[in-house]
């Protein structure tokens, strides 16, 4: 792989297009009966312990452990995504949450996802008004744009699914890079330059009001893509930060347009018990709009974990402001907990 100045097509196992992902052996993982029994037994032993206090020490998975190690390798060096299926659909939230946490601990280190320090985050429509500062994409039922989260790997665990909609869509960032290079190399050059990001409204523990990040970058030969357009748009609207140029807006629009092309993205729907992990540096993801059930105990509920991975890639130095560290394998990402005076 080459540094960004060379503007050559990238080639890597993380490069895939559309439905070809479905047939890959490093993508869909069907858990065996014995692996499921092992996970449930481990989680049941932890039911009396607060889930976020559970540490890796003492949790042994002799059957599934080696497979999870391979999944961790493939998330970085393979297609960058893993869909684990086979868990019973009727597990209660307490047990399912601990199963999810145990799996996550075998992959990486869970990170804070809010100023309150939540590491196991509930994704559900909270019904907040659009101008409520607590509103973030995960707590609405609206369609989300293609984006990445502030971690190496993001994990989703489906507890309950919506009445309709709520599909997952992912797209290889490398495929997008190559497409833009072929179609609009002038706009690729723009996407390899820094964009301003305003601090998120829920990122109250962050003392930096803004930062800069590239959409596409290379560091020591390693590719990385990162995008959260809502924070770019908020920076554009901020009086103290420069406006986006017409070319920057065109470049960002092209990323979103290409990502929605059926021949480039993969669409699927998690069902109760499904676990899904995706490497944020090589894939963008989004969720489609959904219609929920009227009964509160049937409404869509997804558990989410942000992970810092021990085998992560080095990053462009600009990411230090938002991730804390950019060295390969460093503990990085997440939101700082807010310290009350």
Tab-separated table of C-alpha atoms in Angstrom:
chain	number	residue	atom	x	y	z
A	1	UNK	CA	0.000	0.000	0.000
A	2	UNK	CA	1.227	3.519	-0.747
A	3	UNK	CA	1.192	6.936	0.891
A	4	UNK	CA	-1.655	9.202	-0.150
A	5	UNK	CA	0.524	11.527	-2.271
A	6	UNK	CA	0.952	8.746	-4.857
A	7	UNK	CA	-2.799	8.502	-5.499
A	8	UNK	CA	-2.716	4.841	-6.540
A	9	UNK	CA	-5.554	2.353	-6.256
A	10	UNK	CA	-5.506	0.466	-2.961
A	11	UNK	CA	-5.664	-3.317	-2.748
A	12	UNK	CA	-6.294	-5.207	0.491
A	13	UNK	CA	-8.592	-7.956	1.889
A	14	UNK	CA	-10.693	-5.123	3.386
A	15	UNK	CA	-11.588	-4.061	-0.151
A	16	UNK	CA	-14.911	-5.596	-1.201
A	17	UNK	CA	-17.928	-4.517	-3.218
A	18	UNK	CA	-21.600	-5.046	-2.495
A	19	UNK	CA	-23.023	-8.490	-2.030
A	20	UNK	CA	-19.687	-10.253	-2.650
A	21	UNK	CA	-19.150	-9.760	1.077
A	22	UNK	CA	-21.929	-12.236	1.872
A	23	UNK	CA	-19.946	-15.161	0.477
A	24	UNK	CA	-16.763	-14.473	2.414
A	25	UNK	CA	-15.780	-16.901	5.170
A	26	UNK	CA	-14.388	-14.069	7.354
A	27	UNK	CA	-17.769	-12.312	7.388
A	28	UNK	CA	-20.671	-14.516	8.547
A	29	UNK	CA	-19.889	-16.654	11.578
A	30	UNK	CA	-22.424	-19.261	12.697
A	31	UNK	CA	-21.836	-20.203	16.329
A	32	UNK	CA	-22.004	-23.899	17.158
A	33	UNK	CA	-24.215	-25.342	19.868
A	34	UNK	CA	-21.222	-26.018	22.115
A	35	UNK	CA	-19.893	-22.469	21.642
A	36	UNK	CA	-23.292	-21.020	22.540
A	37	UNK	CA	-23.515	-23.246	25.625
A	38	UNK	CA	-20.033	-22.110	26.679
A	39	UNK	CA	-20.976	-18.443	26.284
A	40	UNK	CA	-24.248	-18.788	28.177
A	41	UNK	CA	-22.585	-20.653	31.036
A	42	UNK	CA	-19.899	-17.969	31.343
A	43	UNK	CA	-22.509	-15.184	31.264
A	44	UNK	CA	-24.799	-16.874	33.804
A	45	UNK	CA	-21.943	-16.955	36.309
A	46	UNK	CA	-21.678	-13.178	35.972
A	47	UNK	CA	-25.353	-12.263	36.439
A	48	UNK	CA	-24.833	-10.933	39.967
A	49	UNK	CA	-21.973	-8.684	38.857
A	50	UNK	CA	-22.546	-5.258	37.237
A	51	UNK	CA	-21.824	-5.836	33.586
A	52	UNK	CA	-19.327	-2.992	33.151
A	53	UNK	CA	-17.322	-4.181	36.164
A	54	UNK	CA	-16.596	-7.547	34.521
A	55	UNK	CA	-12.911	-7.922	33.633
A	56	UNK	CA	-11.287	-10.399	31.217
A	57	UNK	CA	-9.363	-12.231	33.940
A	58	UNK	CA	-11.044	-15.456	34.917
A	59	UNK	CA	-13.343	-15.658	31.864
A	60	UNK	CA	-12.216	-18.675	29.911
A	61	UNK	CA	-13.705	-19.727	26.587
A	62	UNK	CA	-11.613	-22.750	25.540
A	63	UNK	CA	-13.906	-23.537	22.586
A	64	UNK	CA	-14.853	-20.086	21.316
A	65	UNK	CA	-11.749	-18.199	22.471
A	66	UNK	CA	-9.507	-19.245	19.548
A	67	UNK	CA	-12.278	-18.416	17.077
A	68	UNK	CA	-12.694	-14.947	18.611
A	69	UNK	CA	-8.949	-14.421	18.311
A	70	UNK	CA	-9.233	-15.173	14.593
A	71	UNK	CA	-12.200	-12.793	14.313
A	72	UNK	CA	-10.098	-10.069	15.947
A	73	UNK	CA	-7.369	-10.714	13.378
A	74	UNK	CA	-9.850	-10.623	10.481
A	75	UNK	CA	-11.416	-7.377	11.679
A	76	UNK	CA	-8.025	-5.722	11.135
A	77	UNK	CA	-6.504	-7.792	8.330
A	78	UNK	CA	-9.552	-9.324	6.621
A	79	UNK	CA	-12.805	-7.770	5.394
A	80	UNK	CA	-13.122	-5.707	8.572
A	81	UNK	CA	-16.566	-6.967	9.581
A	82	UNK	CA	-18.012	-9.965	11.442
A	83	UNK	CA	-21.636	-11.051	11.861
A	84	UNK	CA	-22.028	-13.666	14.605
A	85	UNK	CA	-25.278	-15.600	14.513
A	86	UNK	CA	-26.895	-18.519	16.276
A	87	UNK	CA	-27.615	-17.239	19.783
A	88	UNK	CA	-31.196	-17.865	20.976
A	89	UNK	CA	-33.562	-15.045	20.049
A	90	UNK	CA	-35.345	-15.053	23.408
A	91	UNK	CA	-32.441	-14.291	25.769
A	92	UNK	CA	-33.277	-11.635	28.345
A	93	UNK	CA	-31.351	-8.374	28.305
A	94	UNK	CA	-29.253	-9.134	31.397
A	95	UNK	CA	-27.908	-12.405	30.033
A	96	UNK	CA	-27.545	-11.183	26.447
A	97	UNK	CA	-25.713	-8.057	27.589
A	98	UNK	CA	-23.185	-10.145	29.503
A	99	UNK	CA	-22.680	-12.483	26.554
A	100	UNK	CA	-22.018	-9.453	24.364
A	101	UNK	CA	-19.624	-7.984	26.950
A	102	UNK	CA	-17.712	-11.261	27.302
A	103	UNK	CA	-17.297	-11.536	23.520
A	104	UNK	CA	-16.187	-7.891	23.326
A	105	UNK	CA	-13.593	-8.396	26.091
A	106	UNK	CA	-12.043	-11.202	24.049
A	107	UNK	CA	-11.659	-8.822	21.106
A	108	UNK	CA	-10.520	-5.542	22.652
A	109	UNK	CA	-11.043	-2.923	25.371
A	110	UNK	CA	-14.518	-1.331	25.770
A	111	UNK	CA	-14.490	2.487	25.713
A	112	UNK	CA	-16.687	5.224	27.110
A	113	UNK	CA	-19.432	6.327	24.715
A	114	UNK	CA	-20.683	9.381	26.605
A	115	UNK	CA	-19.738	12.044	29.116
A	116	UNK	CA	-21.317	9.756	31.725
A	117	UNK	CA	-18.765	7.059	30.923
A	118	UNK	CA	-21.210	4.452	29.553
A	119	UNK	CA	-19.365	1.564	27.936
A	120	UNK	CA	-22.405	-0.630	27.215
A	121	UNK	CA	-24.707	1.776	25.408
A	122	UNK	CA	-28.419	1.285	24.642
A	123	UNK	CA	-29.488	2.241	21.127
A	124	UNK	CA	-33.221	2.933	21.133
A	125	UNK	CA	-35.595	5.688	20.050
A	126	UNK	CA	-35.926	7.975	23.090
A	127	UNK	CA	-38.410	10.326	21.455
A	128	UNK	CA	-36.341	13.470	22.091
A	129	UNK	CA	-37.240	16.645	20.186
A	130	UNK	CA	-34.955	17.439	17.261
A	131	UNK	CA	-33.496	20.461	19.083
A	132	UNK	CA	-32.894	18.580	22.354
A	133	UNK	CA	-29.119	18.590	23.080
A	134	UNK	CA	-29.362	14.945	24.196
A	135	UNK	CA	-30.380	13.899	20.691
A	136	UNK	CA	-27.893	11.709	18.822
A	137	UNK	CA	-28.550	9.503	15.857
A	138	UNK	CA	-28.691	6.277	17.911
A	139	UNK	CA	-31.583	7.501	20.069
A	140	UNK	CA	-33.874	8.349	17.140
A	141	UNK	CA	-35.680	6.202	14.578
A	142	UNK	CA	-34.450	8.187	11.582
A	143	UNK	CA	-32.123	7.110	8.815
A	144	UNK	CA	-28.472	7.696	9.656
A	145	UNK	CA	-25.925	8.774	7.075
A	146	UNK	CA	-22.839	6.669	6.396
A	147	UNK	CA	-20.308	7.342	9.146
A	148	UNK	CA	-17.678	5.978	11.511
A	149	UNK	CA	-17.581	6.038	15.312
A	150	UNK	CA	-14.776	7.122	17.643
A	151	UNK	CA	-13.165	3.709	18.110
A	152	UNK	CA	-11.245	1.042	16.205
A	153	UNK	CA	-14.142	-1.423	16.145
A	154	UNK	CA	-17.813	-0.904	16.917
A	155	UNK	CA	-20.013	-3.781	18.083
A	156	UNK	CA	-23.814	-4.113	17.942
A	157	UNK	CA	-25.928	-6.712	19.745
A	158	UNK	CA	-29.584	-7.025	18.753
A	159	UNK	CA	-31.926	-7.489	21.724
A	160	UNK	CA	-35.165	-6.586	19.926
A	161	UNK	CA	-35.728	-5.606	16.302
A	162	UNK	CA	-38.117	-2.948	14.972
A	163	UNK	CA	-41.485	-3.723	13.400
A	164	UNK	CA	-39.960	-2.795	10.044
A	165	UNK	CA	-36.791	-1.141	8.767
A	166	UNK	CA	-33.670	-0.621	10.844
A	167	UNK	CA	-31.411	-2.437	8.401
A	168	UNK	CA	-27.627	-2.284	8.694
A	169	UNK	CA	-25.668	-1.067	5.684
A	170	UNK	CA	-21.906	-1.138	5.401
A	171	UNK	CA	-19.554	-0.116	2.618
A	172	UNK	CA	-15.832	-0.672	2.183
A	173	UNK	CA	-14.004	2.639	2.546
A	174	UNK	CA	-11.291	1.287	0.269
A	175	UNK	CA	-13.852	0.626	-2.465
A	176	UNK	CA	-15.055	4.216	-2.086
A	177	UNK	CA	-11.479	5.501	-2.255
A	178	UNK	CA	-10.816	3.598	-5.476
A	179	UNK	CA	-14.099	4.696	-7.065
A	180	UNK	CA	-13.444	8.358	-6.294
A	181	UNK	CA	-9.885	8.054	-7.563
A	182	UNK	CA	-11.198	6.723	-10.880
A	183	UNK	CA	-14.126	9.128	-11.209
A	184	UNK	CA	-12.970	12.336	-9.529
A	185	UNK	CA	-9.302	12.409	-8.519
A	186	UNK	CA	-9.653	16.144	-7.884
A	187	UNK	CA	-12.221	15.449	-5.147
A	188	UNK	CA	-10.141	12.614	-3.694
A	189	UNK	CA	-7.375	15.157	-3.134
A	190	UNK	CA	-9.877	17.278	-1.184
A	191	UNK	CA	-10.949	14.302	0.955
A	192	UNK	CA	-7.302	13.633	1.855
A	193	UNK	CA	-7.015	17.119	3.352
A	194	UNK	CA	-8.247	18.049	6.874
A	195	UNK	CA	-11.877	18.898	7.633
A	196	UNK	CA	-12.980	20.750	10.756
A	197	UNK	CA	-15.094	18.785	13.264
A	198	UNK	CA	-17.050	20.510	16.031
A	199	UNK	CA	-17.200	18.748	19.386
A	200	UNK	CA	-20.333	16.604	19.737
A	201	UNK	CA	-23.108	17.994	21.955
A	202	UNK	CA	-22.891	14.909	24.216
A	203	UNK	CA	-19.080	14.999	24.397
A	204	UNK	CA	-19.052	17.138	27.545
A	205	UNK	CA	-15.832	15.675	28.931
A	206	UNK	CA	-13.818	16.878	25.926
A	207	UNK	CA	-11.986	20.157	26.541
A	208	UNK	CA	-11.288	20.658	22.819
A	209	UNK	CA	-14.051	22.656	21.093
A	210	UNK	CA	-13.034	21.367	17.655
A	211	UNK	CA	-10.481	19.239	15.835
A	212	UNK	CA	-9.388	18.446	12.289
A	213	UNK	CA	-9.440	15.052	10.548
A	214	UNK	CA	-9.010	13.716	7.032
A	215	UNK	CA	-11.692	11.513	5.461
A	216	UNK	CA	-9.011	9.383	3.760
A	217	UNK	CA	-5.483	9.074	5.139
A	218	UNK	CA	-2.416	6.849	5.130
A	219	UNK	CA	0.135	6.353	7.897
A	220	UNK	CA	3.196	4.131	7.531
A	221	UNK	CA	1.490	2.496	4.552
A	222	UNK	CA	-1.769	1.799	6.435
A	223	UNK	CA	-5.068	3.083	5.025
A	224	UNK	CA	-7.669	4.701	7.299
A	225	UNK	CA	-11.017	6.359	6.571
A	226	UNK	CA	-13.053	8.374	9.050
A	227	UNK	CA	-16.252	10.371	8.602
A	228	UNK	CA	-18.984	11.886	10.758
A	229	UNK	CA	-20.559	14.516	8.561
A	230	UNK	CA	-22.926	15.876	11.176
A	231	UNK	CA	-19.937	17.269	13.105
A	232	UNK	CA	-18.394	18.626	9.896
A	233	UNK	CA	-21.664	20.419	9.136
A	234	UNK	CA	-21.805	21.818	12.655
A	235	UNK	CA	-18.266	23.126	12.269
A	236	UNK	CA	-19.317	24.741	8.984
A	237	UNK	CA	-22.172	26.511	10.804
A	238	UNK	CA	-19.929	27.713	13.663
A	239	UNK	CA	-19.000	31.411	13.413
A	240	UNK	CA	-15.404	30.860	14.590
A	241	UNK	CA	-14.556	28.171	12.021
A	242	UNK	CA	-14.107	28.416	8.247
A	243	UNK	CA	-17.010	27.611	5.975
A	244	UNK	CA	-16.829	24.486	3.840
A	245	UNK	CA	-15.786	25.245	0.288
A	246	UNK	CA	-18.024	24.281	-2.614
A	247	UNK	CA	-15.494	21.615	-3.561
A	248	UNK	CA	-15.489	20.164	-0.021
A	249	UNK	CA	-19.289	19.921	-0.051
A	250	UNK	CA	-19.182	18.258	-3.485
A	251	UNK	CA	-16.577	15.766	-2.249
A	252	UNK	CA	-18.583	14.825	0.846
A	253	UNK	CA	-21.751	14.482	-1.221
A	254	UNK	CA	-19.919	12.151	-3.608
A	255	UNK	CA	-18.858	9.869	-0.718
A	256	UNK	CA	-22.470	9.535	0.426
A	257	UNK	CA	-23.833	9.067	-3.092
A	258	UNK	CA	-21.356	6.319	-3.935
A	259	UNK	CA	-21.833	4.594	-0.567
A	260	UNK	CA	-25.550	4.248	-1.341
A	261	UNK	CA	-24.894	2.564	-4.691
A	262	UNK	CA	-26.258	-1.018	-4.461
A	263	UNK	CA	-23.179	-2.467	-6.191
A	264	UNK	CA	-20.917	-1.030	-3.469
A	265	UNK	CA	-22.682	-1.502	-0.121
A	266	UNK	CA	-23.983	-4.582	1.669
A	267	UNK	CA	-27.388	-4.471	3.399
A	268	UNK	CA	-28.597	-6.881	6.078
A	269	UNK	CA	-30.835	-6.946	9.134
A	270	UNK	CA	-29.690	-8.123	12.544
A	271	UNK	CA	-32.164	-10.342	14.339
A	272	UNK	CA	-32.428	-10.861	18.120
A	273	UNK	CA	-29.267	-12.510	19.413
A	274	UNK	CA	-27.098	-11.427	16.469
A	275	UNK	CA	-23.748	-9.755	17.182
A	276	UNK	CA	-22.121	-7.530	14.587
A	277	UNK	CA	-18.629	-5.971	14.682
A	278	UNK	CA	-17.141	-3.571	12.135
A	279	UNK	CA	-13.719	-1.939	11.796
A	280	UNK	CA	-14.288	1.818	11.546
A	281	UNK	CA	-11.046	2.460	9.648
A	282	UNK	CA	-11.980	0.355	6.623
A	283	UNK	CA	-15.798	0.524	6.559
A	284	UNK	CA	-18.514	3.145	6.816
A	285	UNK	CA	-21.843	2.044	8.258
A	286	UNK	CA	-25.353	3.368	8.648
A	287	UNK	CA	-28.849	2.339	9.702
A	288	UNK	CA	-32.043	2.761	7.695
A	289	UNK	CA	-35.137	4.447	9.131
A	290	UNK	CA	-37.404	2.161	11.136
A	291	UNK	CA	-41.000	1.884	12.329
A	292	UNK	CA	-41.210	0.670	15.902
A	293	UNK	CA	-43.755	-1.456	17.712
A	294	UNK	CA	-46.312	0.474	19.793
A	295	UNK	CA	-45.746	-1.716	22.885
A	296	UNK	CA	-42.789	-0.492	24.993
A	297	UNK	CA	-41.559	-4.017	25.733
A	298	UNK	CA	-41.358	-4.840	22.010
A	299	UNK	CA	-39.556	-1.725	20.772
A	300	UNK	CA	-36.259	-1.910	18.942
A	301	UNK	CA	-33.299	-2.204	21.289
A	302	UNK	CA	-29.672	-2.606	20.272
A	303	UNK	CA	-26.691	-2.758	22.630
A	304	UNK	CA	-23.521	-1.046	21.418
A	305	UNK	CA	-19.866	-1.268	22.420
A	306	UNK	CA	-16.891	0.784	21.193
A	307	UNK	CA	-13.610	-1.125	21.206
A	308	UNK	CA	-9.962	-0.162	21.167
A	309	UNK	CA	-8.163	-3.061	19.509
A	310	UNK	CA	-4.760	-4.460	20.539
A	311	UNK	CA	-3.805	-5.093	16.878
A	312	UNK	CA	-4.904	-1.704	15.525
A	313	UNK	CA	-3.139	0.261	12.780
A	314	UNK	CA	-1.102	3.465	13.194
A	315	UNK	CA	-3.020	6.648	12.388
A	316	UNK	CA	-2.391	10.045	10.867
A	317	UNK	CA	-1.137	12.396	13.658
A	318	UNK	CA	-4.217	14.610	13.240
A	319	UNK	CA	-6.344	11.916	14.903
A	320	UNK	CA	-4.555	12.472	18.224
A	321	UNK	CA	-6.896	15.335	19.165
A	322	UNK	CA	-9.968	13.107	18.905
A	323	UNK	CA	-8.535	9.662	19.738
A	324	UNK	CA	-5.815	10.473	22.277
A	325	UNK	CA	-3.229	8.163	20.729
A	326	UNK	CA	-2.324	7.295	17.148
A	327	UNK	CA	0.281	4.568	17.647
A	328	UNK	CA	-0.480	1.025	16.463
A	329	UNK	CA	-2.061	-1.051	19.231
A	330	UNK	CA	-2.517	1.953	21.540
A	331	UNK	CA	-5.513	2.321	23.845
A	332	UNK	CA	-7.430	5.079	22.068
A	333	UNK	CA	-10.827	6.516	21.218
A	334	UNK	CA	-14.031	6.906	23.167
A	335	UNK	CA	-15.408	9.924	24.999
A	336	UNK	CA	-13.885	11.256	28.188
A	337	UNK	CA	-16.117	11.151	31.223
A	338	UNK	CA	-17.139	14.636	32.369
A	339	UNK	CA	-15.567	15.682	35.660
A	340	UNK	CA	-17.913	17.755	37.814
A	341	UNK	CA	-16.353	20.707	39.628
